[in-house]
mmCIF file of C-alpha atoms in Angstrom:
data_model
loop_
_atom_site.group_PDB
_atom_site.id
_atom_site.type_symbol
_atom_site.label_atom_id
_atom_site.label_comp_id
_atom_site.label_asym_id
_atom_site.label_seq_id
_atom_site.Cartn_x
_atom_site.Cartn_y
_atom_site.Cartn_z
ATOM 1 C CA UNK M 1 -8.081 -32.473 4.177
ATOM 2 C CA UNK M 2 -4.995 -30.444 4.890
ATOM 3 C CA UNK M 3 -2.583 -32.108 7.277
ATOM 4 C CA UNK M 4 -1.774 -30.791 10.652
ATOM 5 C CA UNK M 5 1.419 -29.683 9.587
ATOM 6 C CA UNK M 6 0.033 -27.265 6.784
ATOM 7 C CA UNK M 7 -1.315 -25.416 10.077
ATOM 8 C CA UNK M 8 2.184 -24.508 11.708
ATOM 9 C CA UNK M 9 2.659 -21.053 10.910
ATOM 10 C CA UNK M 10 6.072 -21.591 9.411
ATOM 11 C CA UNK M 11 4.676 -23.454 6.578
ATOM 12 C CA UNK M 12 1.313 -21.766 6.169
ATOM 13 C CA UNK M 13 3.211 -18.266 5.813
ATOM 14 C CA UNK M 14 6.169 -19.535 4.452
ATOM 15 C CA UNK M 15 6.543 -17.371 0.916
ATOM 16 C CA UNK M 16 9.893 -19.466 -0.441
ATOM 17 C CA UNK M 17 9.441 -19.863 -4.203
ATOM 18 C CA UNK M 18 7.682 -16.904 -4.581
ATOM 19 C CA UNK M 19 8.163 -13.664 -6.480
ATOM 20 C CA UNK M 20 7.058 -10.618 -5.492
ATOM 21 C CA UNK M 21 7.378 -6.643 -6.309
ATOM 22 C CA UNK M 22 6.621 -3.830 -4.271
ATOM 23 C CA UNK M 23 6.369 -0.730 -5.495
ATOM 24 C CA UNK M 24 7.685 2.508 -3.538
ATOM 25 C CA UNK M 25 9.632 -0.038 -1.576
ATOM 26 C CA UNK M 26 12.622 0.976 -0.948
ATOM 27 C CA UNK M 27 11.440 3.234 2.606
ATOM 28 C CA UNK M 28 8.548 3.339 4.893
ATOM 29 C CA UNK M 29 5.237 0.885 5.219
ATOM 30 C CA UNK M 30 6.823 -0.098 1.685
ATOM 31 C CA UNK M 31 10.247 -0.830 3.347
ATOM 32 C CA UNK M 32 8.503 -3.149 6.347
ATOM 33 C CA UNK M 33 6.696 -5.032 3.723
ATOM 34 C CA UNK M 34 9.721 -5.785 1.487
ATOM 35 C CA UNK M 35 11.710 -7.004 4.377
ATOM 36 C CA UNK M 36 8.539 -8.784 5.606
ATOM 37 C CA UNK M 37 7.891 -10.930 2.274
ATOM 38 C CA UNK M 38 11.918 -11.165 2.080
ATOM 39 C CA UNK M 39 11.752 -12.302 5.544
ATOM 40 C CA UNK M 40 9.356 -15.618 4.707
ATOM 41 C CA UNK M 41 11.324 -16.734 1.967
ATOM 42 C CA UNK M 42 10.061 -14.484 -1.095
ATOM 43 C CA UNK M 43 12.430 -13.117 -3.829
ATOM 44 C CA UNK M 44 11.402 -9.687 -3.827
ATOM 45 C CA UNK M 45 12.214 -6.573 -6.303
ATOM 46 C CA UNK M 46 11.141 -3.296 -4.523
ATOM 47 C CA UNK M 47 10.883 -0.544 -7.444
ATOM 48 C CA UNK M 48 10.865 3.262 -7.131
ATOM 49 C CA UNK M 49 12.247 6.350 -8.966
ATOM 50 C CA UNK M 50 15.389 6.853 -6.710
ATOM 51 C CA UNK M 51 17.785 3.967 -7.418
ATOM 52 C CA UNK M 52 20.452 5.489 -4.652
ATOM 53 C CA UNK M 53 17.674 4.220 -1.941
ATOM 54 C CA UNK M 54 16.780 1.219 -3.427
ATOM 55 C CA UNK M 55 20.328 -0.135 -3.591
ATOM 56 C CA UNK M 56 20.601 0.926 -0.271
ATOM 57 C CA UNK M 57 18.094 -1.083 0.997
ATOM 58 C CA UNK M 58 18.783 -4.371 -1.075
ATOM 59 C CA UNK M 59 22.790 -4.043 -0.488
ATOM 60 C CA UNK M 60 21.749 -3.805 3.255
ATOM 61 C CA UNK M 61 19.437 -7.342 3.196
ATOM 62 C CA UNK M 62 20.821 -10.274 5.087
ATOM 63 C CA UNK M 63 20.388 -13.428 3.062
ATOM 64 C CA UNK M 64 20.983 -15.337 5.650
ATOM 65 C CA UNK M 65 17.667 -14.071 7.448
ATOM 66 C CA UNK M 66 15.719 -15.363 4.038
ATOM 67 C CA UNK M 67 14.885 -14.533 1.154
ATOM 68 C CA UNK M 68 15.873 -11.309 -1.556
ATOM 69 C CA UNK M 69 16.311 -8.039 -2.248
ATOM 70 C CA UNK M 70 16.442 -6.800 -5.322
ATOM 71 C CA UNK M 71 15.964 -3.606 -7.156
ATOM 72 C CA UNK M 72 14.180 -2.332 -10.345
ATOM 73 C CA UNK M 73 13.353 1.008 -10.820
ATOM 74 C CA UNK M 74 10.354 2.405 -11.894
ATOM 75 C CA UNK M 75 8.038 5.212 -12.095
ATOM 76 C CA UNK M 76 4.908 3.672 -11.534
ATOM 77 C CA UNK M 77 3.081 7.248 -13.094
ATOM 78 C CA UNK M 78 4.529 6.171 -16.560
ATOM 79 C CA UNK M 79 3.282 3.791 -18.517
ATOM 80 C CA UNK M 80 6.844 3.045 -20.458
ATOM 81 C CA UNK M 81 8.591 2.832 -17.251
ATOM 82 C CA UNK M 82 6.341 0.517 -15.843
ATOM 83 C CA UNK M 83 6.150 -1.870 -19.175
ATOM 84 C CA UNK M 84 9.585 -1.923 -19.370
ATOM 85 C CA UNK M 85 9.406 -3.235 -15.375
ATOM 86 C CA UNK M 86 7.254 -5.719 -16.472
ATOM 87 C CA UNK M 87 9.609 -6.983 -19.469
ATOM 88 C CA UNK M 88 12.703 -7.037 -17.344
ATOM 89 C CA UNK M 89 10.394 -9.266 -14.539
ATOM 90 C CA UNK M 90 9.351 -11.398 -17.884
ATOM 91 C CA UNK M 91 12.633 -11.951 -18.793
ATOM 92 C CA UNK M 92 14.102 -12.633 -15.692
ATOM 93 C CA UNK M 93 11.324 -14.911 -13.523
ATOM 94 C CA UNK M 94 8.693 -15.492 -16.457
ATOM 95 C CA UNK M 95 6.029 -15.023 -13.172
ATOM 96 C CA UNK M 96 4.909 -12.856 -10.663
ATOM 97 C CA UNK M 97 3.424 -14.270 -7.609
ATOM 98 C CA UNK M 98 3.084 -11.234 -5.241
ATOM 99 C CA UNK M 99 2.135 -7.229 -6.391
ATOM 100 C CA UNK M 100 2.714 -4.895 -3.639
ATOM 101 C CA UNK M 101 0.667 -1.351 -4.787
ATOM 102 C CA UNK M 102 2.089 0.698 -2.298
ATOM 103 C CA UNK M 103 3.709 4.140 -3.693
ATOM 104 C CA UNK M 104 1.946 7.053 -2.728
ATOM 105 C CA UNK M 105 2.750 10.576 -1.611
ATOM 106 C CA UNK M 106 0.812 13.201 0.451
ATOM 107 C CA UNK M 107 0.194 16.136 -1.912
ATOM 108 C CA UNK M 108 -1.742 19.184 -1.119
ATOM 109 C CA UNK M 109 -2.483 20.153 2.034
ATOM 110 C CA UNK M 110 -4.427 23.224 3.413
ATOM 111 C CA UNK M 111 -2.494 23.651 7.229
ATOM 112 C CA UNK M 112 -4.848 25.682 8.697
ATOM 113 C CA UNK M 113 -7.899 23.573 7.898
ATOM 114 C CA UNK M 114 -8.285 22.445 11.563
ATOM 115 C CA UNK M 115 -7.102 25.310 13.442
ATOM 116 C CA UNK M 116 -10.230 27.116 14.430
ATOM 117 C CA UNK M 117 -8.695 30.696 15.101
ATOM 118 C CA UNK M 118 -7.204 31.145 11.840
ATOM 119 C CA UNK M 119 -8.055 33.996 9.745
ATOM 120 C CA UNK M 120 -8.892 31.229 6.833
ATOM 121 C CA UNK M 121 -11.651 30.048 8.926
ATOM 122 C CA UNK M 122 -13.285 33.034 10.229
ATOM 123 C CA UNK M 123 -16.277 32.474 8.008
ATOM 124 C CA UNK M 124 -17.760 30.793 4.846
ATOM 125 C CA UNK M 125 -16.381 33.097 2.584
ATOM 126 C CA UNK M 126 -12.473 33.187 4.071
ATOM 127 C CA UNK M 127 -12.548 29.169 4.197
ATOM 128 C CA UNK M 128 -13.967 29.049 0.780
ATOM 129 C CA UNK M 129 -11.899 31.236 -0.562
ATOM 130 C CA UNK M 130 -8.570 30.209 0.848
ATOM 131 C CA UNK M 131 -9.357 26.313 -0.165
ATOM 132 C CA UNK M 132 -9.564 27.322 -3.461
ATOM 133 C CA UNK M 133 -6.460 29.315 -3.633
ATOM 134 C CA UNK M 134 -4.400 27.186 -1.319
ATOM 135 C CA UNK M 135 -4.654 24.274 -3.878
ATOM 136 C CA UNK M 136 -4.435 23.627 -8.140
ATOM 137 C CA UNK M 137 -6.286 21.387 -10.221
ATOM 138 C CA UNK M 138 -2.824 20.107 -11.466
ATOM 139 C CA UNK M 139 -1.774 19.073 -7.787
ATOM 140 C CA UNK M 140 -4.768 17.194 -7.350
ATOM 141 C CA UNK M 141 -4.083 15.132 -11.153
ATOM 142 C CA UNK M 142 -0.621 14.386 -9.801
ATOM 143 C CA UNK M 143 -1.453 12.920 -6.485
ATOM 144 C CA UNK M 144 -4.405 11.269 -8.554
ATOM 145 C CA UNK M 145 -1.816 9.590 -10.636
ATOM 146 C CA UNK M 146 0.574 8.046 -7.539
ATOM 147 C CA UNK M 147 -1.703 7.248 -5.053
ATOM 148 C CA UNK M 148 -4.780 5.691 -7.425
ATOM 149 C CA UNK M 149 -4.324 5.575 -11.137
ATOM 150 C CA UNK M 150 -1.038 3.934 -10.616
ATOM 151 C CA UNK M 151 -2.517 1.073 -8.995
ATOM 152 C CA UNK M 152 -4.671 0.383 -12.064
ATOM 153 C CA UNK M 153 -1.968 0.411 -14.219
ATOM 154 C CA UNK M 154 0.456 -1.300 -12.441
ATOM 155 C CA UNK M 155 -1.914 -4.015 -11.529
ATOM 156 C CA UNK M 156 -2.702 -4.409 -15.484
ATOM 157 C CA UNK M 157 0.399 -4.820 -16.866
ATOM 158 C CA UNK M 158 1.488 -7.572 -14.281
ATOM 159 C CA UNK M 159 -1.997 -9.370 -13.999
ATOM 160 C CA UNK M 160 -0.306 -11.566 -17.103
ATOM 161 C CA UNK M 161 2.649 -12.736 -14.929
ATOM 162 C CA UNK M 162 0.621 -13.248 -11.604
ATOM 163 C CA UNK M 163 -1.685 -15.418 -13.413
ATOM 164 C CA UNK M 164 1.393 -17.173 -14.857
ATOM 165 C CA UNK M 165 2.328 -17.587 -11.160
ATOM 166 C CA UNK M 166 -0.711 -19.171 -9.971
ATOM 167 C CA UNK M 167 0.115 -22.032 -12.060
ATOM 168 C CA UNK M 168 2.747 -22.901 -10.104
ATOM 169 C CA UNK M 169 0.466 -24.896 -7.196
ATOM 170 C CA UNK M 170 -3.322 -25.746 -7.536
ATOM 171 C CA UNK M 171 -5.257 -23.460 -5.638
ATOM 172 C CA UNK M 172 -2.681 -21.380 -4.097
ATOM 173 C CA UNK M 173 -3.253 -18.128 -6.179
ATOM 174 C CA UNK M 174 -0.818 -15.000 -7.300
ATOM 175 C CA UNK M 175 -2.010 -12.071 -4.988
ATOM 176 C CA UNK M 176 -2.311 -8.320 -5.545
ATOM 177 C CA UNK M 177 -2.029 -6.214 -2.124
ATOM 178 C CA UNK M 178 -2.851 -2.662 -2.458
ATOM 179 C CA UNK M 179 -1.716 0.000 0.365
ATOM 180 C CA UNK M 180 -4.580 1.898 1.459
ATOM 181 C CA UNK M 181 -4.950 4.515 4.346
ATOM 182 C CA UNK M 182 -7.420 5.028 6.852
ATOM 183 C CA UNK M 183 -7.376 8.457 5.240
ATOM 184 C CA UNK M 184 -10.149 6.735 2.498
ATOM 185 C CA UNK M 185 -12.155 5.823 5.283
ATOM 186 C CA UNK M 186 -12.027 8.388 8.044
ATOM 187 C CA UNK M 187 -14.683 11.317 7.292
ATOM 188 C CA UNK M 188 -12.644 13.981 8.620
ATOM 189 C CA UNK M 189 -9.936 15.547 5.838
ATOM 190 C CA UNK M 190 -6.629 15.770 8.265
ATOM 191 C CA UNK M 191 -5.764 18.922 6.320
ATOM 192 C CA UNK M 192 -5.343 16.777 2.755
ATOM 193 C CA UNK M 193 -8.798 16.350 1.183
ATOM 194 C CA UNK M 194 -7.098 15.590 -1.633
ATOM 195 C CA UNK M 195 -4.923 12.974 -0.485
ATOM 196 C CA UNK M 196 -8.338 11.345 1.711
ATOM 197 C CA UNK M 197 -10.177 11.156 -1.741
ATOM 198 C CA UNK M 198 -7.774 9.535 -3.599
ATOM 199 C CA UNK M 199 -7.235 7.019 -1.377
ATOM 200 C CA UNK M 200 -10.712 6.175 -1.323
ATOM 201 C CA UNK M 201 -10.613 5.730 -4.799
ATOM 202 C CA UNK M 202 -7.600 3.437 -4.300
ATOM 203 C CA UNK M 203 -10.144 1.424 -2.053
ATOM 204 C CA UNK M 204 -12.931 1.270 -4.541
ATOM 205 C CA UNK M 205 -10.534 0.286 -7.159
ATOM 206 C CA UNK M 206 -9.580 -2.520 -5.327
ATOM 207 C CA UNK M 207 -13.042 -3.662 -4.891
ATOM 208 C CA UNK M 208 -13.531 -2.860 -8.903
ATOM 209 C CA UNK M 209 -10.598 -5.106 -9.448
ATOM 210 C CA UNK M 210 -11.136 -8.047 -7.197
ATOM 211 C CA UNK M 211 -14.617 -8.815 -8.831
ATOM 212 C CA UNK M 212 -13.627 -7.936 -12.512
ATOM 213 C CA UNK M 213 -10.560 -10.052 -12.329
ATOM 214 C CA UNK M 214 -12.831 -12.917 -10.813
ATOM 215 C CA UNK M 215 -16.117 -12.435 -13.021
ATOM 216 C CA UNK M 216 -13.219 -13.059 -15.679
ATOM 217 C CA UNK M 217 -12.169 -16.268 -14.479
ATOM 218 C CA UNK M 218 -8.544 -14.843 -13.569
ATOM 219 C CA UNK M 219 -7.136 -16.752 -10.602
ATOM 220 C CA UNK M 220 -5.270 -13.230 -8.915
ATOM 221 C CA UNK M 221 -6.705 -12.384 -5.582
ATOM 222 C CA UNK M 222 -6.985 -8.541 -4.732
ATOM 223 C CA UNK M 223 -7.073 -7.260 -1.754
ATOM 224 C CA UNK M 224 -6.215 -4.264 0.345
ATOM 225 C CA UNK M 225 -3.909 -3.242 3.435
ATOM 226 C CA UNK M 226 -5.463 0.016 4.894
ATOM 227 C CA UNK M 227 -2.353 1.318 7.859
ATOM 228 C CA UNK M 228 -3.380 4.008 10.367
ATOM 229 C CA UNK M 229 -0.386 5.753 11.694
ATOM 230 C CA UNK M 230 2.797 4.131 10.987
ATOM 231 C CA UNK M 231 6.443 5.806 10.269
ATOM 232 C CA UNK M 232 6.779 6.625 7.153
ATOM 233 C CA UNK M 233 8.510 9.831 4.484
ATOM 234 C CA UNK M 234 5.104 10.887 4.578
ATOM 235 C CA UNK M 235 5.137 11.341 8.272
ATOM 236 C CA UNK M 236 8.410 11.057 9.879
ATOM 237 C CA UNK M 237 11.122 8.529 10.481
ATOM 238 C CA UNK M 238 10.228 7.462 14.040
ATOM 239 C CA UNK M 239 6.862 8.230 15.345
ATOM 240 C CA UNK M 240 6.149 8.704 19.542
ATOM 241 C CA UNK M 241 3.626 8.108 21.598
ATOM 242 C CA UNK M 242 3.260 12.002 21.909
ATOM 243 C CA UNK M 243 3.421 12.318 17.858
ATOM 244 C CA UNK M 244 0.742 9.616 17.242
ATOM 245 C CA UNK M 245 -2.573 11.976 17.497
ATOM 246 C CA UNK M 246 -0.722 14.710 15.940
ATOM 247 C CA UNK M 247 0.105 12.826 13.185
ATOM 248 C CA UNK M 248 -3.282 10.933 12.752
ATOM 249 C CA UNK M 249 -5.591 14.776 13.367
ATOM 250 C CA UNK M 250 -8.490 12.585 14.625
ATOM 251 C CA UNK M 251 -11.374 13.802 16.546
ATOM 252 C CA UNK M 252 -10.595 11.336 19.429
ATOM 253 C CA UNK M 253 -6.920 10.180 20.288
ATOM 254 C CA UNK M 254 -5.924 6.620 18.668
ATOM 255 C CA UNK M 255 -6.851 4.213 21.478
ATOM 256 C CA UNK M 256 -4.017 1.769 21.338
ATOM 257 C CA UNK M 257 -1.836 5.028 22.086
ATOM 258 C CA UNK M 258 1.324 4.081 19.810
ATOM 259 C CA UNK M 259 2.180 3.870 16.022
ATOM 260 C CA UNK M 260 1.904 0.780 14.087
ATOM 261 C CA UNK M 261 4.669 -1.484 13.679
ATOM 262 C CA UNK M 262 7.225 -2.838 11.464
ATOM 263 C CA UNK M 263 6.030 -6.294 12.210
ATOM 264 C CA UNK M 264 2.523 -5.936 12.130
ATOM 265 C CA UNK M 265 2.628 -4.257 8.844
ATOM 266 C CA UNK M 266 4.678 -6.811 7.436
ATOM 267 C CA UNK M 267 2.433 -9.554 9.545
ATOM 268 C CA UNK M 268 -0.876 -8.637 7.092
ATOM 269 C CA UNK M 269 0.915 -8.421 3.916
ATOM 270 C CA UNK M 270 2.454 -12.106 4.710
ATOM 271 C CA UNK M 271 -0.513 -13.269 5.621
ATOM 272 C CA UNK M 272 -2.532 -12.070 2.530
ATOM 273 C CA UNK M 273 0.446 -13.055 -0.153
ATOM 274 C CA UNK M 274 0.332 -16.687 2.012
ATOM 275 C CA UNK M 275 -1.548 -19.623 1.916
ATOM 276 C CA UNK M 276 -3.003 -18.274 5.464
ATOM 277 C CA UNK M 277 -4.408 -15.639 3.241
ATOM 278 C CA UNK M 278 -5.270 -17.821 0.557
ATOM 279 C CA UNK M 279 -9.578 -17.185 0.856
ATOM 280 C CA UNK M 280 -9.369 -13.910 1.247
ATOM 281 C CA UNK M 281 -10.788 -12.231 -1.979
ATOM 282 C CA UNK M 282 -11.405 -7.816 -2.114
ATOM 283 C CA UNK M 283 -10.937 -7.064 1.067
ATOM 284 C CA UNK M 284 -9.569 -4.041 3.080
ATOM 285 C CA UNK M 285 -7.664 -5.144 6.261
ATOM 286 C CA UNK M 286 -7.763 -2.038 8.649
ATOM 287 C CA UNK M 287 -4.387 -2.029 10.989
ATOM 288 C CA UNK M 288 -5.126 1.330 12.571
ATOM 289 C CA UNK M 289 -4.707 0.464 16.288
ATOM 290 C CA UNK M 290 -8.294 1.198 16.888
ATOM 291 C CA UNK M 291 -7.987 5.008 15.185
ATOM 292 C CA UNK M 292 -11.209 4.329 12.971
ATOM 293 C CA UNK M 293 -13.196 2.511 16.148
ATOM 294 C CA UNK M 294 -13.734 5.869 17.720
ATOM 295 C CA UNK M 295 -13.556 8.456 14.744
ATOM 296 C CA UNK M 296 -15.957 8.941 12.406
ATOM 297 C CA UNK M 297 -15.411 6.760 9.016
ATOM 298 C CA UNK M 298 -17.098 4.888 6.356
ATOM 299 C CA UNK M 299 -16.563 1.760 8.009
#
């Protein structure tokens, strides 16, 4: 029976102790969940190609609000950049308690998709036809490799260490946290089919993972963080209440009329890589303000 102090939320969220990396973490929903984790106590790297940003962003951490920043760069679409990640966290921690899949890009895009007069979508043949020039096979294979394939490999070559991390307490696993989109969920294709399909291949991979890791005896949790609109270098830097539907290209407005925040990103990912979160086993938490309540999704 867990005493009634294990219930305050400083100690059931509190992350001190534990190592973490988030990839693609050095700006946007990857930023908010660095500074998040950091935030409850965790040491965290935050990895990308651009090590200008990422010392940025760990020279700018106060220690005194909790936690670390550190960086270590890699290209998570490279398998010898990402084993030599793994090495240097070997070396350096010998665990890995937290794995923040978050890099991702937008890709190809076909702009006039949803604008009705357009030449491109006078008829079957002009829509067709301009989909199929508008966009390459090789575009696809490289926003394949970021936003899904990535995770797989990523998660592979660190599910070693996060096991070695759940060692630490009984029960209190390492955790795996995968950044979504509503994108893999909404049925629409907001001009990017190919970004929408990928990320709902990044969802089905986390389900894949979660049970394979488990049916294996493996004590890592997977799970998923699926954000609706939220500012990021995908979208923009600051997102209004006038940008939000814009943004989102929904059928029906987003009902809670606002972007996501900082907090509330950072909020889920605390509570998954926490012992709040500890139960939670291949799941996809929407934060979407309500966008996928009235638009037509999967879910």
């Amino acid at each position: 029976m867990s005493s009634p102090q294990s219930y305050r939320p400083q100690v059931a969220n509190d992350l001190t102790g534990r190592v973490a990396l988030v990839t693609g973490g050095g700006t946007g929903i990857g930023l908010m969940i660095a500074q998040g984790l950091a935030a409850a106590g965790a040491k965290v790297y935050i990895t990308g190609r651009r090590v200008e940003v990422l010392e940025k962003v760990a020279a700018a951490w106060d220690r005194q609000i909790g936690g670390e920043i550190l960086l270590l760069q890699m290209d998570v679409t490279n398998k010898t950049s990402i084993a030599v990640a793994k090495k240097i966290i070997e070396e350096k921690e010998g665990k890995l308690h937290i794995l923040v899949n978050n890099a991702g890009q937008a890709g190809p895009t076909s702009p006039f998709l949803n604008n009705l007069s357009a030449p491109e979508n006078k008829d079957a043949e002009s829509l067709g036809t301009a989909l199929f020039n508008n966009e390459t096979f090789e575009g696809w294979a490289d926003l394949y490799a970021i936003n899904s394939a990535s995770i797989f490999f990523v998660s592979t070559a660190f599910l070693g260490l996060l096991a070695k991390g759940s060692e630490d307490v009984a029960g209190y696993w390492s955790s795996i946290i995968n950044i979504t989109s509503i994108s893999g969920q909404i049925k629409v294709a907001q001009e990017h089919f190919c970004y929408n399909s990928a990320k709902a291949a990044a969802s089905h991979l986390t389900k894949m993972l979660s049970t394979e890791i488990a049916l294996k005896n493996i004590p890592v949790r997977v799970n998923a963080i699926s954000p609706g609109v939220y500012a990021s270098e995908m979208t923009v830097d600051v997102v209004t209440e006038d940008m939000v539907d814009k943004i989102g290209k929904g059928v029906r407005p987003v009902p809670a009329k606002r972007a996501g925040t900082g907090q509330e990103m950072a909020g889920t990912a605390v509570y998954l890589a926490s012992r709040a979160g500890g139960y939670v086993h291949g799941q996809e938490i929407v934060i979407d303000g309500g966008y996928l309540t009235v638009n037509p999704s999967t879910v």
